[in-house]
């Protein structure tokens, strides 16, 4: 076994040693920033549930239990396939139940709208054990960019429908989701968070985003 | 005397362990120091978020390592990432070396090049077992696989490294 450890040591022997002493401030700031974002997402969920409780029904399951949605969309989900990249979950055209706030034209194959309110649209795998639409872990989420966000996040350019957009890898986004921030007609900036489980690249995420419509009921979060 | 705050505890952990993490992550990325830095930054940010829970468990290092390993595997498997790179000239092939040339005939670049040939999961098993000296059980828990898988991946990884670097099995057991 030791010879392998010697080899690994050799692999590092000609690399510059990391700086000493370690300055923890950068990691501390990134940690705080991620914590703020996580708390914001939680707050958005709770706030939305409270607000929407008085305004419109929320937590709609894709079975069509939402009365308003049922009136607007009486047909069962109808899909037509579209092959994604190797290993990814393909996008399919979606004409199923959609609550107010946001509309989508594409859906990951086998996924369903789990819930929606003016602050966020939550899409999850059919049969997902986590049925709380205010829990975003491992789910595809659409929301307006926070009004308090200072500027566009760092990332690579990824236009959507000919309008500007910025794609962040999971590493850039500081978590385990990819994020596409893009502008829609009317000037709103929308964010789509996609879990790595979807296996999407920026092009597939942009395709999903191209089918997102922001309705008048949608509201940005704060923080 | 008041209890140290999350910021103080986290900063102390970073100061004590960051360089070890970075060096180990550099092995995981086969010498890609930029990716290693990204992975460590991601892992430490997530550690900060989970600090109260993880700190109570006393497994901060294991928690960070799990994130580093998983993020690396996600990154490598990410659609659109090119596994091959176009280069203007063919790279030099590692010629098998005589057993007694281990110390003088192989340099760090050779080892890093050999590491790139290992699949990410196998490389992770090798680094965790041989570099971090984790047990089979700890490695299996961290990689979320069976102990049998760890044993086979580690053995195959070590054998492949030796093969790529032209180190004979006889020499390696001396």
Coordinates of C-alpha atoms in Angstrom, one line a residue:
Chain A
X1 CA 0.0 0.0 0.0
X2 CA 2.8 2.4 0.9
X3 CA 4.1 2.6 -2.6
X4 CA 0.8 4.2 -3.7
X5 CA 1.0 6.7 -0.9
X6 CA 4.5 7.5 -2.1
X7 CA 3.2 8.0 -5.6
X8 CA 0.5 10.4 -4.4
X9 CA 3.0 12.3 -2.4
X10 CA 5.2 12.5 -5.5
X11 CA 2.2 13.9 -7.4
X12 CA 2.1 16.9 -5.0
X13 CA 5.8 17.3 -4.5
X14 CA 6.4 19.7 -7.3
X15 CA 3.3 21.8 -6.8
X16 CA 3.5 25.1 -5.0
X17 CA 2.5 24.8 -1.4
X18 CA -0.8 26.5 -0.4
X19 CA -0.4 29.9 1.2
X20 CA 0.3 30.0 5.0
X21 CA -1.2 31.2 7.2
X22 CA -4.7 30.4 5.8
X23 CA -7.0 33.4 5.5
X24 CA -10.5 32.2 6.3
X25 CA -12.3 35.4 5.4
X26 CA -13.2 34.3 1.9
X27 CA -14.6 31.0 2.9
X28 CA -16.5 32.7 5.8
X29 CA -18.1 35.2 3.4
X30 CA -19.1 32.5 0.9
X31 CA -20.6 30.5 3.7
X32 CA -22.6 33.5 5.0
X33 CA -23.7 34.3 1.5
X34 CA -25.0 30.7 0.9
X35 CA -26.7 30.7 4.3
X36 CA -28.5 33.9 3.4
X37 CA -29.6 32.4 0.2
X38 CA -30.9 29.2 1.8
X39 CA -32.7 31.3 4.4
X40 CA -34.2 33.4 1.7
X41 CA -35.5 30.4 -0.1
X42 CA -37.1 29.1 3.1
X43 CA -38.5 32.5 3.9
X44 CA -39.9 32.8 0.4
X45 CA -41.7 29.5 0.9
X46 CA -43.1 30.4 4.2
X47 CA -44.1 33.9 3.1
X48 CA -45.7 32.6 0.0
X49 CA -47.7 30.0 1.8
X50 CA -49.0 32.7 4.2
X51 CA -49.7 35.2 1.4
X52 CA -51.2 32.8 -1.0
X53 CA -53.4 31.3 1.7
X54 CA -55.3 34.5 1.6
X55 CA -55.2 35.1 -2.1
X56 CA -55.1 31.9 -4.1
X57 CA -54.9 28.2 -3.4
X58 CA -51.4 26.7 -3.4
X59 CA -49.6 23.4 -3.1
X60 CA -51.3 22.0 -6.2
X61 CA -50.6 18.5 -7.0
X62 CA -50.4 17.5 -10.7
X63 CA -53.4 15.3 -10.3
X64 CA -55.5 18.4 -11.0
X65 CA -56.9 19.1 -7.5
X66 CA -56.5 22.8 -7.9
X67 CA -60.0 24.1 -8.6
X68 CA -58.9 27.2 -10.6
X69 CA -56.5 25.2 -12.6
X70 CA -59.0 22.5 -13.2
X71 CA -61.3 25.0 -14.8
X72 CA -58.5 26.3 -17.0
X73 CA -57.0 23.0 -17.9
X74 CA -59.4 20.1 -17.9
X75 CA -57.2 17.8 -20.1
X76 CA -54.7 15.4 -18.5
X77 CA -51.1 16.1 -19.0
X78 CA -50.2 15.6 -22.6
X79 CA -46.6 15.2 -23.7
X80 CA -44.5 14.9 -26.8
X81 CA -40.9 13.9 -26.5
X82 CA -37.7 15.7 -27.1
X83 CA -34.4 13.9 -26.7
X84 CA -32.0 15.4 -24.2
X85 CA -28.3 15.0 -24.0
X86 CA -26.9 11.6 -23.0
X87 CA -27.6 10.8 -19.4
X88 CA -30.0 13.7 -18.9
X89 CA -33.7 13.7 -18.3
X90 CA -35.4 14.7 -21.5
X91 CA -37.7 17.7 -21.9
X92 CA -41.2 17.0 -23.0
X93 CA -43.9 19.4 -24.2
X94 CA -46.3 20.1 -21.3
X95 CA -50.0 20.9 -21.5
X96 CA -51.1 19.7 -18.1
X97 CA -52.4 21.4 -15.0
X98 CA -50.6 24.7 -14.2
X99 CA -51.6 26.9 -11.3
X100 CA -51.4 30.7 -11.5
X101 CA -48.1 32.7 -11.4
X102 CA -46.0 30.9 -14.0
X103 CA -46.7 28.8 -17.0
X104 CA -44.3 26.3 -18.5
X105 CA -44.3 24.8 -22.0
X106 CA -41.7 22.1 -21.3
X107 CA -41.3 19.7 -18.4
X108 CA -38.6 17.1 -17.6
X109 CA -40.0 13.7 -18.6
X110 CA -41.7 12.1 -15.6
X111 CA -41.8 15.2 -13.6
X112 CA -44.9 17.2 -12.5
X113 CA -45.9 20.6 -11.2
X114 CA -45.8 20.1 -7.4
X115 CA -47.0 23.5 -6.4
X116 CA -47.0 27.1 -7.2
X117 CA -47.7 30.5 -5.7
X118 CA -46.8 34.1 -6.8
X119 CA -43.2 33.6 -5.5
X120 CA -42.2 30.2 -7.0
X121 CA -43.2 27.3 -9.2
X122 CA -42.0 24.0 -7.9
X123 CA -41.6 21.0 -10.2
X124 CA -40.6 17.6 -8.9
X125 CA -40.3 14.0 -10.0
X126 CA -43.7 12.2 -10.0
X127 CA -44.1 10.3 -6.8
X128 CA -41.4 12.4 -5.0
X129 CA -41.5 11.6 -1.3
X130 CA -40.9 15.3 -0.5
X131 CA -44.3 16.6 -1.3
X132 CA -43.8 20.0 0.3
X133 CA -43.8 22.5 -2.6
X134 CA -42.0 25.0 -0.4
X135 CA -39.0 22.7 -0.1
X136 CA -36.8 23.1 -3.1
X137 CA -34.1 20.6 -2.5
X138 CA -33.7 18.3 -5.6
X139 CA -36.5 20.1 -7.4
X140 CA -36.8 22.4 -10.4
X141 CA -37.8 25.8 -9.3
X142 CA -38.9 28.9 -11.2
X143 CA -39.0 32.3 -9.5
X144 CA -38.5 36.0 -10.2
X145 CA -35.1 37.3 -9.2
X146 CA -35.2 39.0 -5.8
X147 CA -35.7 42.7 -6.0
X148 CA -32.8 43.1 -3.6
X149 CA -30.4 41.2 -5.8
X150 CA -27.7 43.8 -6.5
X151 CA -26.9 42.7 -10.1
X152 CA -26.7 39.7 -12.3
X153 CA -24.7 36.8 -10.9
X154 CA -21.3 35.8 -12.4
X155 CA -21.5 33.1 -15.0
X156 CA -21.5 32.4 -18.7
X157 CA -23.9 34.1 -21.2
X158 CA -26.8 32.0 -22.1
X159 CA -29.5 33.9 -24.0
X160 CA -33.1 32.8 -23.8
X161 CA -35.5 33.6 -26.5
X162 CA -33.0 36.2 -27.8
X163 CA -32.9 38.0 -24.5
X164 CA -29.9 38.1 -22.1
X165 CA -29.3 35.3 -19.6
X166 CA -26.6 34.1 -17.3
X167 CA -25.8 30.4 -16.6
X168 CA -24.1 29.4 -13.4
X169 CA -22.7 25.9 -12.9
X170 CA -23.4 24.3 -9.5
X171 CA -19.8 25.2 -8.4
X172 CA -20.4 28.8 -9.4
X173 CA -23.8 28.9 -7.7
X174 CA -22.2 27.5 -4.5
X175 CA -24.5 24.6 -4.1
X176 CA -25.8 21.5 -5.9
X177 CA -28.1 23.3 -8.4
X178 CA -27.4 25.0 -11.7
X179 CA -29.0 28.4 -12.0
X180 CA -30.1 30.3 -15.1
X181 CA -31.0 33.9 -14.6
X182 CA -32.7 35.4 -17.7
X183 CA -34.8 38.3 -18.8
X184 CA -38.4 37.8 -20.1
X185 CA -40.7 40.1 -22.0
X186 CA -41.7 43.0 -19.8
X187 CA -38.2 43.3 -18.3
X188 CA -38.6 40.9 -15.4
X189 CA -35.6 38.8 -14.5
X190 CA -36.4 35.1 -13.8
X191 CA -34.3 32.5 -12.1
X192 CA -34.6 28.8 -12.8
X193 CA -32.8 26.4 -10.4
X194 CA -32.2 23.0 -11.8
X195 CA -30.9 20.1 -9.6
X196 CA -27.8 18.2 -10.9
X197 CA -30.0 15.1 -11.0
X198 CA -31.6 16.4 -14.2
X199 CA -28.2 16.2 -15.9
X200 CA -28.9 19.3 -18.0
X201 CA -26.4 21.5 -19.6
X202 CA -27.0 25.2 -20.2
X203 CA -28.7 24.6 -23.5
X204 CA -31.3 22.2 -22.1
X205 CA -31.9 24.6 -19.2
X206 CA -32.3 27.4 -21.7
X207 CA -34.8 25.3 -23.6
X208 CA -36.9 24.8 -20.5
X209 CA -36.6 28.5 -19.7
X210 CA -37.7 29.4 -23.2
X211 CA -41.1 28.0 -22.3
X212 CA -41.5 29.9 -19.0
X213 CA -44.2 32.6 -19.0
X214 CA -44.4 35.0 -16.1
X215 CA -48.0 35.9 -15.3
X216 CA -49.3 39.0 -13.6
X217 CA -49.7 37.2 -10.3
X218 CA -46.0 36.5 -10.0
X219 CA -44.1 38.4 -7.4
X220 CA -40.3 38.7 -6.6
X221 CA -39.0 37.7 -3.3
X222 CA -37.0 40.0 -1.0
X223 CA -33.7 39.6 0.7
Chain B
X1 CA -16.7 32.5 29.2
X2 CA -19.1 32.5 26.2
X3 CA -19.2 29.8 23.7
X4 CA -17.4 30.5 20.4
X5 CA -19.7 31.7 17.6
X6 CA -20.3 29.8 14.4
X7 CA -18.1 32.2 12.6
X8 CA -15.2 31.7 15.1
X9 CA -15.5 27.9 15.1
X10 CA -15.8 27.7 11.3
X11 CA -12.8 30.1 10.8
X12 CA -10.7 28.0 13.1
X13 CA -11.6 24.9 11.2
X14 CA -10.7 26.5 7.9
X15 CA -7.4 27.8 9.2
X16 CA -6.5 24.3 10.5
X17 CA -7.7 22.1 7.6
X18 CA -8.0 24.1 4.4
X19 CA -4.6 23.4 3.1
X20 CA -4.9 19.7 3.7
X21 CA -8.2 19.7 2.0
X22 CA -6.8 21.6 -1.0
X23 CA -3.9 19.2 -1.4
X24 CA -6.1 16.2 -1.2
X25 CA -8.6 17.7 -3.6
X26 CA -5.7 18.3 -6.0
X27 CA -5.1 14.6 -6.0
X28 CA -8.8 13.9 -6.7
X29 CA -8.7 16.3 -9.6
X30 CA -5.4 14.8 -10.8
X31 CA -3.6 18.0 -10.4
X32 CA -6.3 20.5 -11.6
X33 CA -5.7 23.0 -8.9
X34 CA -8.4 25.4 -10.1
X35 CA -11.0 22.7 -10.0
X36 CA -9.7 21.6 -6.6
X37 CA -10.0 25.2 -5.3
X38 CA -13.6 25.4 -6.6
X39 CA -14.5 22.1 -5.0
X40 CA -13.0 23.2 -1.6
X41 CA -14.8 26.5 -1.7
X42 CA -18.1 24.8 -2.5
X43 CA -17.6 22.3 0.3
X44 CA -16.6 24.9 2.9
X45 CA -19.5 27.1 2.1
X46 CA -21.9 24.2 2.5
X47 CA -20.1 23.2 5.7
X48 CA -20.7 26.7 7.1
X49 CA -24.5 26.4 6.4
X50 CA -24.6 23.0 8.1
X51 CA -22.1 23.9 10.8
X52 CA -24.3 23.6 14.0
X53 CA -25.4 20.1 13.0
X54 CA -22.1 18.9 11.7
X55 CA -20.1 20.4 14.5
X56 CA -22.2 18.5 17.0
X57 CA -21.4 15.3 15.2
X58 CA -17.7 16.0 15.2
X59 CA -17.4 14.9 11.6
X60 CA -16.6 18.1 9.9
X61 CA -13.8 16.7 7.8
X62 CA -15.8 13.8 6.7
X63 CA -18.7 16.1 5.8
X64 CA -16.5 18.3 3.7
X65 CA -14.9 15.4 2.0
X66 CA -18.2 13.9 1.0
X67 CA -19.2 17.2 -0.6
X68 CA -15.8 17.4 -2.4
X69 CA -16.0 13.9 -3.7
X70 CA -19.6 14.2 -4.9
X71 CA -19.1 17.6 -6.4
X72 CA -16.1 16.3 -8.3
X73 CA -18.0 13.3 -9.6
X74 CA -20.9 15.6 -10.6
X75 CA -18.5 18.0 -12.3
X76 CA -16.8 15.2 -14.3
X77 CA -20.1 13.7 -15.3
X78 CA -21.7 17.1 -16.2
X79 CA -23.0 17.0 -19.7
X80 CA -21.0 19.3 -22.0
X81 CA -17.8 18.7 -20.1
X82 CA -15.2 17.4 -22.5
X83 CA -13.3 14.5 -21.2
X84 CA -10.8 14.8 -24.0
X85 CA -8.9 17.9 -24.9
X86 CA -7.5 18.7 -28.3
X87 CA -3.8 19.2 -28.2
X88 CA -1.5 20.2 -31.1
X89 CA 0.9 17.2 -30.5
X90 CA 0.5 13.7 -29.3
X91 CA 1.3 13.4 -25.6
X92 CA 4.3 11.3 -24.6
X93 CA 3.4 7.8 -23.7
X94 CA 4.6 6.5 -20.4
X95 CA 7.1 3.8 -21.2
X96 CA 7.3 0.9 -18.8
X97 CA 10.2 1.5 -16.4
X98 CA 12.5 -0.9 -14.7
X99 CA 11.5 -1.7 -11.2
X100 CA 14.5 0.0 -9.6
X101 CA 13.8 3.3 -11.4
X102 CA 10.8 4.2 -9.3
X103 CA 12.5 6.9 -7.4
X104 CA 14.5 8.5 -10.2
X105 CA 12.4 7.8 -13.3
X106 CA 9.0 9.1 -12.3
X107 CA 8.0 12.7 -11.5
X108 CA 4.9 14.3 -10.1
X109 CA 3.6 15.1 -13.6
X110 CA 3.8 11.4 -14.5
X111 CA 1.7 10.5 -11.5
X112 CA -0.8 13.2 -12.1
X113 CA -1.1 12.0 -15.8
X114 CA -1.7 8.5 -14.5
X115 CA -4.3 9.7 -12.1
X116 CA -6.3 11.2 -14.9
X117 CA -6.6 7.8 -16.4
X118 CA -8.6 6.5 -13.4
X119 CA -12.4 6.9 -13.4
X120 CA -13.4 9.5 -10.8
X121 CA -15.0 7.0 -8.4
X122 CA -11.9 4.8 -8.5
X123 CA -9.6 7.8 -8.1
X124 CA -11.6 8.9 -5.1
X125 CA -11.3 5.4 -3.5
X126 CA -7.6 5.4 -4.0
X127 CA -7.2 8.9 -2.6
X128 CA -9.4 8.2 0.4
X129 CA -7.7 4.9 1.2
X130 CA -4.1 5.6 0.4
X131 CA -3.7 9.3 1.0
X132 CA -6.2 10.0 3.8
X133 CA -5.7 6.6 5.3
X134 CA -9.4 6.1 5.8
X135 CA -10.6 2.5 6.6
X136 CA -12.6 0.5 4.1
X137 CA -15.6 1.1 6.2
X138 CA -15.1 4.9 6.4
X139 CA -14.4 5.1 2.6
X140 CA -17.6 3.0 1.9
X141 CA -19.6 5.3 4.1
X142 CA -18.2 8.4 2.5
X143 CA -18.6 7.2 -1.1
X144 CA -22.0 5.6 -0.2
X145 CA -21.1 2.2 -1.7
X146 CA -20.4 -1.2 -0.3
X147 CA -17.2 -2.2 1.4
X148 CA -16.7 -4.8 -1.4
X149 CA -16.8 -2.0 -4.0
X150 CA -14.3 0.0 -2.1
X151 CA -11.9 -3.0 -1.9
X152 CA -12.2 -3.8 -5.6
X153 CA -12.0 -0.1 -6.7
X154 CA -9.0 0.5 -4.5
X155 CA -7.2 -2.6 -5.7
X156 CA -7.9 -1.9 -9.4
X157 CA -7.0 1.7 -9.0
X158 CA -3.6 0.9 -7.4
X159 CA -2.9 -1.8 -9.9
X160 CA -3.7 0.6 -12.8
X161 CA -1.5 3.3 -11.4
X162 CA 1.4 0.9 -11.1
X163 CA 0.8 -0.4 -14.6
X164 CA 0.6 3.1 -16.1
X165 CA 3.8 4.1 -14.3
X166 CA 5.6 0.9 -15.2
X167 CA 6.1 -0.3 -11.7
X168 CA 6.3 -4.0 -11.3
X169 CA 4.1 -5.7 -8.7
X170 CA 7.2 -7.3 -7.2
X171 CA 8.8 -3.9 -6.6
X172 CA 5.6 -2.5 -5.1
X173 CA 5.4 -5.2 -2.5
X174 CA 9.0 -4.7 -1.3

